[in-house]
Amino acid sequence: MYLHILAALSKAISTLGMVVRPSPHRWLFFLPVVALNGYCYFNEFSEDSVRANVIIETLIASDYILLTDIQREFRQIGQRDAIVNAGIWARLKWTLQLLCSPRGVGWAHTSIIPPRPHISRREFLRSRLLSLVVAIISNDIAFLLTFIDHGFSKRASTFYQRSILWQFWATSLFFFRLKSSIEVYLLIIALLLVGTGLSEPDTWPDFFGTLSDAYTVRRWWGYAFISCFIPQSSLTISPRRAWHQQLRRVVSSHGKFAAQRVFRFSKGSVASSYTQLYIAFFLSGLIHVTSFDTRPVWFFLSQAATITFEDIVICFGRKIGLRSSPTTRLLGYVWVFCSLTLTFGIWLDSMNSAGIGDYDGTIILRRYHGSLLTEFLRDKYIRY
């Protein structure tokens, strides 16, 4: 419990550092944040969920206190003047609104959010409540399927020792389970905030894009296409993405800082673009590390390498005259699925080693997990 208290204290200090007006000494707020979060992360009694949270909070504090002059650079849509000259309570409210919108919904500094729902509060609550029911059912089915599958357990053999058919199945099931569980959590928050009048419906667009947009690995993870072979003036930066964007600002701001202010690469250059790409995925890997096992870092770095290869192939295809068509998109979907399956094993093995594969995340079906039925299913489950 005391680790949670220390993490909350760290959050309060970092928030205060964002509320005070910019000054040459504002970076001092970051020191106790790093100290407290470091203690929470390396404490022997800390849980993986706490470690992931303090890494995210440290990166947010680093971005909003050290790297970005948020009070001068950030504006909400419709905000005319910088918040820096407002009173302390206005700055506090503004900062809390910023922290409550990690995707940047309603803020001028983001452009990757899908269309915002311009519907009434009643219609929003009705539609999102239905979505929540579907997400809970999907979540429970997914966790039940992983519970009865011996490949998702601490005693499982390694991913690549199992059949290729099972590898495809496990990859699909894991991302379906992860998507469903994230949606349950975020939909509950959206319903509470909109239902109580603390948020408006149009501040809660869909959390995930559609799978039809995921015909490249870059689009799957949500990073706009940037190529080293196409002139920058001809690029189309697409906001389409399939995966959630909750961590996008956290990981991208540090890559941009390193590329443009540390290495001094030109904005939009090949070196700048791919430096940002690899740093973003490296930080994503750090956030997903469990039990000090670094294999998730290698998984996420492999996604950056895959995107690099993918960019080269796409650019070569355009050079020889290939254009987007139903056939190329179909090939793209197959490519995304196969590349995720090919690289996913090291991440699943890491989670199984930490015992995450045995985690019971069901909501409605939890009471039945110890039943004779589930034990029978787990013993008789078809092993591919």
mmCIF file of C-alpha atoms in Angstrom:
data_model
loop_
_atom_site.group_PDB
_atom_site.id
_atom_site.type_symbol
_atom_site.label_atom_id
_atom_site.label_comp_id
_atom_site.label_asym_id
_atom_site.label_seq_id
_atom_site.Cartn_x
_atom_site.Cartn_y
_atom_site.Cartn_z
ATOM 1 C CA MET A 1 0.000 0.000 0.000
ATOM 2 C CA TYR A 2 2.794 2.450 0.859
ATOM 3 C CA LEU A 3 4.216 2.102 -2.652
ATOM 4 C CA HIS A 4 0.901 3.296 -4.049
ATOM 5 C CA ILE A 5 1.016 6.247 -1.645
ATOM 6 C CA LEU A 6 4.532 7.141 -2.800
ATOM 7 C CA ALA A 7 3.457 6.852 -6.438
ATOM 8 C CA ALA A 8 0.500 9.153 -5.724
ATOM 9 C CA LEU A 9 2.840 11.636 -4.004
ATOM 10 C CA SER A 10 5.105 11.565 -7.050
ATOM 11 C CA LYS A 11 2.105 12.264 -9.282
ATOM 12 C CA ALA A 12 1.081 15.208 -7.104
ATOM 13 C CA ILE A 13 4.586 16.700 -7.280
ATOM 14 C CA SER A 14 4.790 16.306 -11.055
ATOM 15 C CA THR A 15 1.346 17.883 -11.446
ATOM 16 C CA LEU A 16 2.453 20.823 -9.319
ATOM 17 C CA GLY A 17 5.492 21.163 -11.568
ATOM 18 C CA MET A 18 3.155 21.499 -14.547
ATOM 19 C CA VAL A 19 0.883 24.008 -12.804
ATOM 20 C CA VAL A 20 3.541 26.514 -11.703
ATOM 21 C CA ARG A 21 4.533 29.116 -14.257
ATOM 22 C CA PRO A 22 7.572 28.348 -16.434
ATOM 23 C CA SER A 23 10.910 29.297 -14.905
ATOM 24 C CA PRO A 24 14.567 28.246 -15.157
ATOM 25 C CA HIS A 25 14.102 26.288 -11.920
ATOM 26 C CA ARG A 26 11.011 24.279 -12.851
ATOM 27 C CA TRP A 27 13.172 21.215 -13.637
ATOM 28 C CA LEU A 28 13.741 20.814 -9.884
ATOM 29 C CA PHE A 29 10.248 19.327 -9.607
ATOM 30 C CA PHE A 30 11.470 16.423 -11.709
ATOM 31 C CA LEU A 31 14.107 15.321 -9.179
ATOM 32 C CA PRO A 32 11.742 14.067 -6.433
ATOM 33 C CA VAL A 33 9.551 12.488 -9.128
ATOM 34 C CA VAL A 34 12.495 10.422 -10.384
ATOM 35 C CA ALA A 35 13.566 9.541 -6.836
ATOM 36 C CA LEU A 36 10.116 8.392 -5.711
ATOM 37 C CA ASN A 37 9.325 6.542 -8.922
ATOM 38 C CA GLY A 38 12.748 4.897 -8.939
ATOM 39 C CA TYR A 39 12.196 3.657 -5.398
ATOM 40 C CA CYS A 40 8.765 2.285 -6.340
ATOM 41 C CA TYR A 41 10.130 0.600 -9.454
ATOM 42 C CA PHE A 42 13.092 -1.191 -7.869
ATOM 43 C CA ASN A 43 11.443 -2.036 -4.550
ATOM 44 C CA GLU A 44 11.359 -5.810 -4.049
ATOM 45 C CA PHE A 45 7.680 -5.687 -3.039
ATOM 46 C CA SER A 46 6.588 -3.711 -6.078
ATOM 47 C CA GLU A 47 4.173 -5.258 -8.582
ATOM 48 C CA ASP A 48 4.563 -5.125 -12.349
ATOM 49 C CA SER A 49 1.477 -2.916 -12.651
ATOM 50 C CA VAL A 50 3.097 -0.382 -10.307
ATOM 51 C CA ARG A 51 6.365 -0.508 -12.259
ATOM 52 C CA ALA A 52 4.599 0.111 -15.570
ATOM 53 C CA ASN A 53 2.646 2.997 -14.076
ATOM 54 C CA VAL A 54 5.676 4.760 -12.593
ATOM 55 C CA ILE A 55 7.579 4.486 -15.894
ATOM 56 C CA ILE A 56 4.654 6.093 -17.709
ATOM 57 C CA GLU A 57 4.344 8.806 -15.060
ATOM 58 C CA THR A 58 8.088 9.493 -15.203
ATOM 59 C CA LEU A 59 7.943 9.869 -18.985
ATOM 60 C CA ILE A 60 4.936 12.193 -18.717
ATOM 61 C CA ALA A 61 6.729 14.320 -16.124
ATOM 62 C CA SER A 62 9.855 14.369 -18.283
ATOM 63 C CA ASP A 63 7.850 15.525 -21.296
ATOM 64 C CA TYR A 64 5.654 18.128 -19.588
ATOM 65 C CA ILE A 65 8.241 19.516 -17.159
ATOM 66 C CA LEU A 66 11.609 19.150 -18.929
ATOM 67 C CA LEU A 67 11.060 18.832 -22.675
ATOM 68 C CA THR A 68 7.982 20.915 -23.397
ATOM 69 C CA ASP A 69 6.893 24.373 -22.279
ATOM 70 C CA ILE A 70 3.304 23.172 -22.113
ATOM 71 C CA GLN A 71 1.775 26.404 -20.829
ATOM 72 C CA ARG A 72 3.021 28.338 -23.860
ATOM 73 C CA GLU A 73 2.998 25.609 -26.521
ATOM 74 C CA PHE A 74 -0.226 23.723 -25.774
ATOM 75 C CA ARG A 75 -3.717 25.031 -26.371
ATOM 76 C CA GLN A 76 -7.116 23.474 -26.165
ATOM 77 C CA ILE A 77 -9.161 23.736 -29.345
ATOM 78 C CA GLY A 78 -10.804 27.144 -29.219
ATOM 79 C CA GLN A 79 -8.329 28.522 -26.662
ATOM 80 C CA ARG A 80 -6.977 31.851 -27.911
ATOM 81 C CA ASP A 81 -4.412 32.874 -25.302
ATOM 82 C CA ALA A 82 -1.675 30.809 -23.656
ATOM 83 C CA ILE A 83 -2.608 29.569 -20.190
ATOM 84 C CA VAL A 84 0.658 30.874 -18.726
ATOM 85 C CA ASN A 85 -0.897 34.231 -17.827
ATOM 86 C CA ALA A 86 -4.003 32.781 -16.157
ATOM 87 C CA GLY A 87 -4.492 32.373 -12.411
ATOM 88 C CA ILE A 88 -3.347 29.324 -10.489
ATOM 89 C CA TRP A 89 -6.790 27.679 -10.325
ATOM 90 C CA ALA A 90 -7.292 28.102 -14.066
ATOM 91 C CA ARG A 91 -3.837 26.594 -14.670
ATOM 92 C CA LEU A 92 -4.631 23.695 -12.316
ATOM 93 C CA LYS A 93 -7.897 22.913 -14.117
ATOM 94 C CA TRP A 94 -6.145 23.231 -17.484
ATOM 95 C CA THR A 95 -3.341 20.878 -16.382
ATOM 96 C CA LEU A 96 -5.758 18.264 -15.049
ATOM 97 C CA GLN A 97 -7.673 18.371 -18.330
ATOM 98 C CA LEU A 98 -4.396 17.824 -20.184
ATOM 99 C CA LEU A 99 -3.447 14.873 -17.986
ATOM 100 C CA CYS A 100 -6.894 13.329 -18.409
ATOM 101 C CA SER A 101 -6.490 13.314 -22.191
ATOM 102 C CA PRO A 102 -3.373 11.256 -23.026
ATOM 103 C CA ARG A 103 -4.528 10.987 -26.653
ATOM 104 C CA GLY A 104 -4.838 14.764 -26.896
ATOM 105 C CA VAL A 105 -8.570 14.817 -27.577
ATOM 106 C CA GLY A 106 -9.696 18.436 -27.684
ATOM 107 C CA TRP A 107 -6.143 19.762 -27.961
ATOM 108 C CA ALA A 108 -4.550 21.478 -30.936
ATOM 109 C CA HIS A 109 -1.239 19.574 -30.718
ATOM 110 C CA THR A 110 -2.668 16.243 -31.875
ATOM 111 C CA SER A 111 -3.981 15.078 -35.246
ATOM 112 C CA ILE A 112 -4.341 11.307 -34.935
ATOM 113 C CA ILE A 113 -7.696 11.056 -33.216
ATOM 114 C CA PRO A 114 -10.620 9.553 -35.180
ATOM 115 C CA PRO A 115 -13.790 11.587 -35.770
ATOM 116 C CA ARG A 116 -15.316 12.806 -32.532
ATOM 117 C CA PRO A 117 -18.904 11.693 -31.781
ATOM 118 C CA HIS A 118 -21.196 14.726 -32.178
ATOM 119 C CA ILE A 119 -24.165 13.103 -30.463
ATOM 120 C CA SER A 120 -26.327 13.837 -27.452
ATOM 121 C CA ARG A 121 -25.330 12.722 -23.966
ATOM 122 C CA ARG A 122 -28.233 10.262 -23.865
ATOM 123 C CA GLU A 123 -27.268 8.691 -27.186
ATOM 124 C CA PHE A 124 -23.617 8.511 -26.141
ATOM 125 C CA LEU A 125 -24.475 6.726 -22.898
ATOM 126 C CA ARG A 126 -26.770 4.301 -24.708
ATOM 127 C CA SER A 127 -24.237 3.429 -27.416
ATOM 128 C CA ARG A 128 -21.264 3.178 -25.062
ATOM 129 C CA LEU A 129 -23.221 1.071 -22.562
ATOM 130 C CA LEU A 130 -23.970 -1.368 -25.363
ATOM 131 C CA SER A 131 -20.294 -1.297 -26.333
ATOM 132 C CA LEU A 132 -19.355 -2.003 -22.711
ATOM 133 C CA VAL A 133 -21.594 -5.078 -22.616
ATOM 134 C CA VAL A 134 -19.981 -6.380 -25.806
ATOM 135 C CA ALA A 135 -16.495 -5.618 -24.448
ATOM 136 C CA ILE A 136 -17.184 -7.441 -21.159
ATOM 137 C CA ILE A 137 -18.487 -10.511 -22.986
ATOM 138 C CA SER A 138 -15.507 -10.442 -25.360
ATOM 139 C CA ASN A 139 -13.114 -9.969 -22.447
ATOM 140 C CA ASP A 140 -14.517 -12.938 -20.533
ATOM 141 C CA ILE A 141 -14.528 -15.224 -23.552
ATOM 142 C CA ALA A 142 -10.933 -14.281 -24.386
ATOM 143 C CA PHE A 143 -9.675 -14.831 -20.838
ATOM 144 C CA LEU A 144 -11.572 -18.113 -20.582
ATOM 145 C CA LEU A 145 -9.959 -19.334 -23.808
ATOM 146 C CA THR A 146 -6.477 -18.421 -22.552
ATOM 147 C CA PHE A 147 -7.245 -20.031 -19.180
ATOM 148 C CA ILE A 148 -8.036 -23.391 -20.739
ATOM 149 C CA ASP A 149 -5.075 -23.155 -23.144
ATOM 150 C CA HIS A 150 -1.869 -24.528 -21.615
ATOM 151 C CA GLY A 151 0.146 -22.279 -23.921
ATOM 152 C CA PHE A 152 -0.841 -19.301 -21.753
ATOM 153 C CA SER A 153 0.632 -20.406 -18.439
ATOM 154 C CA LYS A 154 3.844 -20.363 -16.455
ATOM 155 C CA ARG A 155 4.344 -24.050 -17.257
ATOM 156 C CA ALA A 156 3.992 -23.562 -21.027
ATOM 157 C CA SER A 157 6.644 -24.580 -23.494
ATOM 158 C CA THR A 158 8.168 -21.729 -25.466
ATOM 159 C CA PHE A 159 6.098 -20.111 -28.192
ATOM 160 C CA TYR A 160 8.266 -21.284 -31.068
ATOM 161 C CA GLN A 161 8.259 -24.901 -29.875
ATOM 162 C CA ARG A 162 4.543 -25.124 -30.607
ATOM 163 C CA SER A 163 2.899 -25.583 -33.987
ATOM 164 C CA ILE A 164 2.604 -22.685 -36.412
ATOM 165 C CA LEU A 165 -1.182 -23.044 -36.339
ATOM 166 C CA TRP A 166 -1.193 -22.508 -32.593
ATOM 167 C CA GLN A 167 1.169 -19.526 -32.956
ATOM 168 C CA PHE A 168 -1.301 -17.794 -35.276
ATOM 169 C CA TRP A 169 -4.149 -18.632 -32.909
ATOM 170 C CA ALA A 170 -2.280 -17.405 -29.824
ATOM 171 C CA THR A 171 -1.318 -14.112 -31.462
ATOM 172 C CA SER A 172 -4.914 -13.422 -32.501
ATOM 173 C CA LEU A 173 -6.303 -14.413 -29.124
ATOM 174 C CA PHE A 174 -3.817 -12.321 -27.146
ATOM 175 C CA PHE A 175 -4.431 -9.090 -29.032
ATOM 176 C CA PHE A 176 -8.179 -9.697 -28.967
ATOM 177 C CA ARG A 177 -7.996 -10.204 -25.200
ATOM 178 C CA LEU A 178 -5.836 -7.138 -24.703
ATOM 179 C CA LYS A 179 -8.118 -4.961 -26.842
ATOM 180 C CA SER A 180 -11.232 -6.150 -24.991
ATOM 181 C CA SER A 181 -9.765 -5.582 -21.527
ATOM 182 C CA ILE A 182 -8.554 -2.076 -22.445
ATOM 183 C CA GLU A 183 -11.971 -1.212 -23.862
ATOM 184 C CA VAL A 184 -13.738 -2.351 -20.677
ATOM 185 C CA TYR A 185 -11.563 -0.109 -18.541
ATOM 186 C CA LEU A 186 -11.807 2.955 -20.793
ATOM 187 C CA LEU A 187 -15.527 2.595 -21.505
ATOM 188 C CA ILE A 188 -16.281 2.542 -17.780
ATOM 189 C CA ILE A 189 -14.312 5.770 -17.336
ATOM 190 C CA ALA A 190 -16.062 7.380 -20.324
ATOM 191 C CA LEU A 191 -19.514 6.413 -19.039
ATOM 192 C CA LEU A 192 -18.760 7.741 -15.553
ATOM 193 C CA LEU A 193 -17.337 11.064 -16.733
ATOM 194 C CA VAL A 194 -19.954 11.744 -19.397
ATOM 195 C CA GLY A 195 -22.777 10.442 -17.209
ATOM 196 C CA THR A 196 -21.840 12.779 -14.354
ATOM 197 C CA GLY A 197 -21.416 15.728 -16.696
ATOM 198 C CA LEU A 198 -17.663 16.074 -16.120
ATOM 199 C CA SER A 199 -16.974 15.384 -19.813
ATOM 200 C CA GLU A 200 -18.789 15.973 -23.064
ATOM 201 C CA PRO A 201 -19.508 13.106 -25.497
ATOM 202 C CA ASP A 202 -17.266 14.564 -28.208
ATOM 203 C CA THR A 203 -14.205 14.213 -25.964
ATOM 204 C CA TRP A 204 -14.495 10.408 -26.144
ATOM 205 C CA PRO A 205 -13.940 9.182 -29.714
ATOM 206 C CA ASP A 206 -13.397 5.482 -30.329
ATOM 207 C CA PHE A 207 -10.335 4.049 -28.588
ATOM 208 C CA PHE A 208 -9.311 1.807 -31.475
ATOM 209 C CA GLY A 209 -9.368 2.195 -35.224
ATOM 210 C CA THR A 210 -10.806 -0.429 -37.527
ATOM 211 C CA LEU A 211 -8.928 -3.522 -38.633
ATOM 212 C CA SER A 212 -9.577 -2.531 -42.238
ATOM 213 C CA ASP A 213 -6.984 0.226 -41.751
ATOM 214 C CA ALA A 214 -4.329 -2.201 -40.500
ATOM 215 C CA TYR A 215 -2.838 -3.263 -43.838
ATOM 216 C CA THR A 216 0.682 -2.220 -42.791
ATOM 217 C CA VAL A 217 2.478 -2.762 -39.515
ATOM 218 C CA ARG A 218 2.976 0.989 -39.251
ATOM 219 C CA ARG A 219 -0.772 1.535 -39.526
ATOM 220 C CA TRP A 220 -1.427 -1.259 -37.035
ATOM 221 C CA TRP A 221 0.603 0.493 -34.347
ATOM 222 C CA GLY A 222 -0.515 3.940 -35.459
ATOM 223 C CA TYR A 223 2.565 5.732 -36.732
ATOM 224 C CA ALA A 224 2.036 7.881 -39.832
ATOM 225 C CA PHE A 225 3.867 6.778 -42.976
ATOM 226 C CA ILE A 226 7.202 8.467 -43.555
ATOM 227 C CA SER A 227 9.488 7.271 -46.326
ATOM 228 C CA CYS A 228 13.106 7.849 -47.126
ATOM 229 C CA PHE A 229 12.541 7.492 -50.863
ATOM 230 C CA ILE A 230 9.615 9.851 -51.408
ATOM 231 C CA PRO A 231 10.066 13.645 -51.336
ATOM 232 C CA GLN A 232 8.728 15.120 -48.121
ATOM 233 C CA SER A 233 6.379 17.420 -50.018
ATOM 234 C CA SER A 234 4.513 14.435 -51.458
ATOM 235 C CA LEU A 235 3.896 12.667 -48.166
ATOM 236 C CA THR A 236 0.387 12.179 -46.882
ATOM 237 C CA ILE A 237 0.352 11.912 -43.114
ATOM 238 C CA SER A 238 -2.553 9.644 -42.288
ATOM 239 C CA PRO A 239 -4.366 9.728 -38.933
ATOM 240 C CA ARG A 240 -5.629 6.189 -39.436
ATOM 241 C CA ARG A 241 -4.458 3.567 -36.976
ATOM 242 C CA ALA A 242 -5.762 0.319 -35.538
ATOM 243 C CA TRP A 243 -4.205 0.116 -32.073
ATOM 244 C CA HIS A 244 -4.990 2.485 -29.203
ATOM 245 C CA GLN A 245 -3.018 5.730 -28.914
ATOM 246 C CA GLN A 246 -2.915 6.128 -25.127
ATOM 247 C CA LEU A 247 0.903 6.070 -25.046
ATOM 248 C CA ARG A 248 1.623 7.895 -28.291
ATOM 249 C CA ARG A 249 2.500 11.274 -26.779
ATOM 250 C CA VAL A 250 4.530 9.669 -23.985
ATOM 251 C CA VAL A 251 6.850 7.777 -26.314
ATOM 252 C CA SER A 252 6.960 10.090 -29.338
ATOM 253 C CA SER A 253 7.931 13.315 -27.549
ATOM 254 C CA HIS A 254 11.204 11.829 -26.260
ATOM 255 C CA GLY A 255 12.122 10.505 -29.690
ATOM 256 C CA LYS A 256 11.444 13.902 -31.235
ATOM 257 C CA PHE A 257 13.570 15.623 -28.580
ATOM 258 C CA ALA A 258 16.477 13.223 -29.136
ATOM 259 C CA ALA A 259 16.310 13.464 -32.928
ATOM 260 C CA GLN A 260 15.959 17.212 -33.274
ATOM 261 C CA ARG A 261 17.524 18.715 -30.159
ATOM 262 C CA VAL A 262 20.176 16.165 -29.155
ATOM 263 C CA PHE A 263 21.349 14.779 -32.512
ATOM 264 C CA ARG A 264 20.311 17.944 -34.423
ATOM 265 C CA PHE A 265 18.777 16.035 -37.312
ATOM 266 C CA SER A 266 16.689 18.139 -39.683
ATOM 267 C CA LYS A 267 12.960 17.980 -39.102
ATOM 268 C CA GLY A 268 11.378 15.498 -41.519
ATOM 269 C CA SER A 269 14.708 13.930 -42.506
ATOM 270 C CA VAL A 270 15.286 10.198 -42.750
ATOM 271 C CA ALA A 271 17.559 10.196 -39.695
ATOM 272 C CA SER A 272 15.075 12.199 -37.622
ATOM 273 C CA SER A 273 12.099 10.047 -38.602
ATOM 274 C CA TYR A 274 13.688 6.716 -37.847
ATOM 275 C CA THR A 275 15.389 7.921 -34.667
ATOM 276 C CA GLN A 276 11.949 8.865 -33.402
ATOM 277 C CA LEU A 277 10.544 5.525 -34.527
ATOM 278 C CA TYR A 278 13.132 3.397 -32.721
ATOM 279 C CA ILE A 279 13.116 5.461 -29.524
ATOM 280 C CA ALA A 280 9.312 5.330 -29.416
ATOM 281 C CA PHE A 281 9.269 1.546 -29.666
ATOM 282 C CA PHE A 282 12.165 1.200 -27.226
ATOM 283 C CA LEU A 283 10.229 3.189 -24.613
ATOM 284 C CA SER A 284 7.104 1.144 -25.374
ATOM 285 C CA GLY A 285 9.130 -1.963 -24.596
ATOM 286 C CA LEU A 286 10.342 -0.511 -21.281
ATOM 287 C CA ILE A 287 6.760 0.221 -20.264
ATOM 288 C CA HIS A 288 5.771 -3.399 -20.926
ATOM 289 C CA VAL A 289 8.714 -5.030 -19.123
ATOM 290 C CA THR A 290 7.581 -7.489 -16.417
ATOM 291 C CA SER A 291 9.687 -8.918 -13.597
ATOM 292 C CA PHE A 292 12.789 -7.174 -15.014
ATOM 293 C CA ASP A 293 12.642 -9.426 -18.087
ATOM 294 C CA THR A 294 13.799 -7.327 -21.055
ATOM 295 C CA ARG A 295 12.319 -9.517 -23.775
ATOM 296 C CA PRO A 296 9.367 -7.111 -24.329
ATOM 297 C CA VAL A 297 11.921 -4.446 -25.297
ATOM 298 C CA TRP A 298 13.220 -6.710 -28.051
ATOM 299 C CA PHE A 299 9.684 -7.411 -29.240
ATOM 300 C CA PHE A 300 8.873 -3.721 -29.608
ATOM 301 C CA LEU A 301 12.219 -2.976 -31.241
ATOM 302 C CA SER A 302 11.456 -5.757 -33.706
ATOM 303 C CA GLN A 303 8.312 -3.819 -34.658
ATOM 304 C CA ALA A 304 10.437 -0.785 -35.491
ATOM 305 C CA ALA A 305 12.735 -2.976 -37.596
ATOM 306 C CA THR A 306 9.711 -4.513 -39.320
ATOM 307 C CA ILE A 307 8.342 -1.058 -40.142
ATOM 308 C CA THR A 308 11.717 -0.034 -41.558
ATOM 309 C CA PHE A 309 11.742 -3.064 -43.846
ATOM 310 C CA GLU A 310 8.100 -2.433 -44.716
ATOM 311 C CA ASP A 311 8.804 1.184 -45.685
ATOM 312 C CA ILE A 312 11.581 0.077 -48.038
ATOM 313 C CA VAL A 313 9.336 -2.507 -49.712
ATOM 314 C CA ILE A 314 6.454 -0.039 -50.097
ATOM 315 C CA CYS A 315 8.750 2.601 -51.563
ATOM 316 C CA PHE A 316 10.279 0.108 -53.967
ATOM 317 C CA GLY A 317 6.772 -0.943 -55.026
ATOM 318 C CA ARG A 318 5.847 2.659 -55.735
ATOM 319 C CA LYS A 319 9.063 3.129 -57.682
ATOM 320 C CA ILE A 320 8.117 0.315 -60.049
ATOM 321 C CA GLY A 321 4.569 1.592 -60.423
ATOM 322 C CA LEU A 322 2.579 -0.439 -57.896
ATOM 323 C CA ARG A 323 -0.394 1.363 -56.388
ATOM 324 C CA SER A 324 -2.818 0.627 -53.596
ATOM 325 C CA SER A 325 -5.495 -1.854 -54.691
ATOM 326 C CA PRO A 326 -7.688 -4.561 -53.125
ATOM 327 C CA THR A 327 -4.985 -7.098 -53.955
ATOM 328 C CA THR A 328 -2.126 -5.149 -52.352
ATOM 329 C CA ARG A 329 -4.265 -4.465 -49.292
ATOM 330 C CA LEU A 330 -5.100 -8.152 -48.964
ATOM 331 C CA LEU A 331 -1.398 -8.921 -49.133
ATOM 332 C CA GLY A 332 -0.883 -6.210 -46.537
ATOM 333 C CA TYR A 333 -3.311 -7.807 -44.076
ATOM 334 C CA VAL A 334 -1.543 -11.160 -44.489
ATOM 335 C CA TRP A 335 1.829 -9.454 -44.000
ATOM 336 C CA VAL A 336 0.732 -7.719 -40.779
ATOM 337 C CA PHE A 337 -0.710 -10.918 -39.311
ATOM 338 C CA CYS A 338 2.329 -13.021 -40.234
ATOM 339 C CA SER A 339 4.881 -10.457 -39.030
ATOM 340 C CA LEU A 340 3.118 -10.035 -35.683
ATOM 341 C CA THR A 341 2.995 -13.803 -35.233
ATOM 342 C CA LEU A 342 6.639 -14.207 -36.215
ATOM 343 C CA THR A 343 7.784 -11.671 -33.585
ATOM 344 C CA PHE A 344 5.186 -12.116 -30.843
ATOM 345 C CA GLY A 345 6.735 -15.201 -29.242
ATOM 346 C CA ILE A 346 9.403 -13.443 -27.169
ATOM 347 C CA TRP A 347 6.774 -11.188 -25.602
ATOM 348 C CA LEU A 348 4.380 -14.032 -24.753
ATOM 349 C CA ASP A 349 7.214 -16.144 -23.329
ATOM 350 C CA SER A 350 8.184 -13.208 -21.129
ATOM 351 C CA MET A 351 4.618 -12.803 -19.859
ATOM 352 C CA ASN A 352 4.285 -16.534 -19.233
ATOM 353 C CA SER A 353 7.539 -16.540 -17.251
ATOM 354 C CA ALA A 354 6.140 -13.747 -15.082
ATOM 355 C CA GLY A 355 2.876 -15.645 -14.553
ATOM 356 C CA ILE A 356 0.766 -13.163 -16.508
ATOM 357 C CA GLY A 357 -0.532 -15.931 -18.739
ATOM 358 C CA ASP A 358 -2.326 -17.422 -15.721
ATOM 359 C CA TYR A 359 -3.942 -14.101 -14.782
ATOM 360 C CA ASP A 360 -7.714 -14.294 -14.404
ATOM 361 C CA GLY A 361 -9.115 -11.149 -15.993
ATOM 362 C CA THR A 362 -12.694 -12.327 -16.375
ATOM 363 C CA ILE A 363 -15.453 -10.158 -14.961
ATOM 364 C CA ILE A 364 -18.658 -12.217 -15.121
ATOM 365 C CA LEU A 365 -17.187 -15.700 -15.507
ATOM 366 C CA ARG A 366 -14.645 -15.401 -12.697
ATOM 367 C CA ARG A 367 -16.791 -17.399 -10.284
ATOM 368 C CA TYR A 368 -16.744 -20.353 -12.682
ATOM 369 C CA HIS A 369 -13.004 -20.625 -13.182
ATOM 370 C CA GLY A 370 -12.584 -23.183 -10.454
ATOM 371 C CA SER A 371 -15.487 -25.301 -11.642
ATOM 372 C CA LEU A 372 -15.266 -28.845 -12.902
ATOM 373 C CA LEU A 373 -16.265 -27.587 -16.358
ATOM 374 C CA THR A 374 -13.285 -25.271 -16.782
ATOM 375 C CA GLU A 375 -10.888 -27.835 -15.366
ATOM 376 C CA PHE A 376 -12.288 -30.392 -17.808
ATOM 377 C CA LEU A 377 -11.894 -27.963 -20.699
ATOM 378 C CA ARG A 378 -8.337 -27.172 -19.670
ATOM 379 C CA ASP A 379 -7.408 -30.849 -19.486
ATOM 380 C CA LYS A 380 -9.103 -31.757 -22.786
ATOM 381 C CA TYR A 381 -8.253 -28.618 -24.748
ATOM 382 C CA ILE A 382 -7.050 -29.397 -28.262
ATOM 383 C CA ARG A 383 -3.327 -28.771 -28.544
ATOM 384 C CA TYR A 384 -2.397 -27.754 -32.052
#
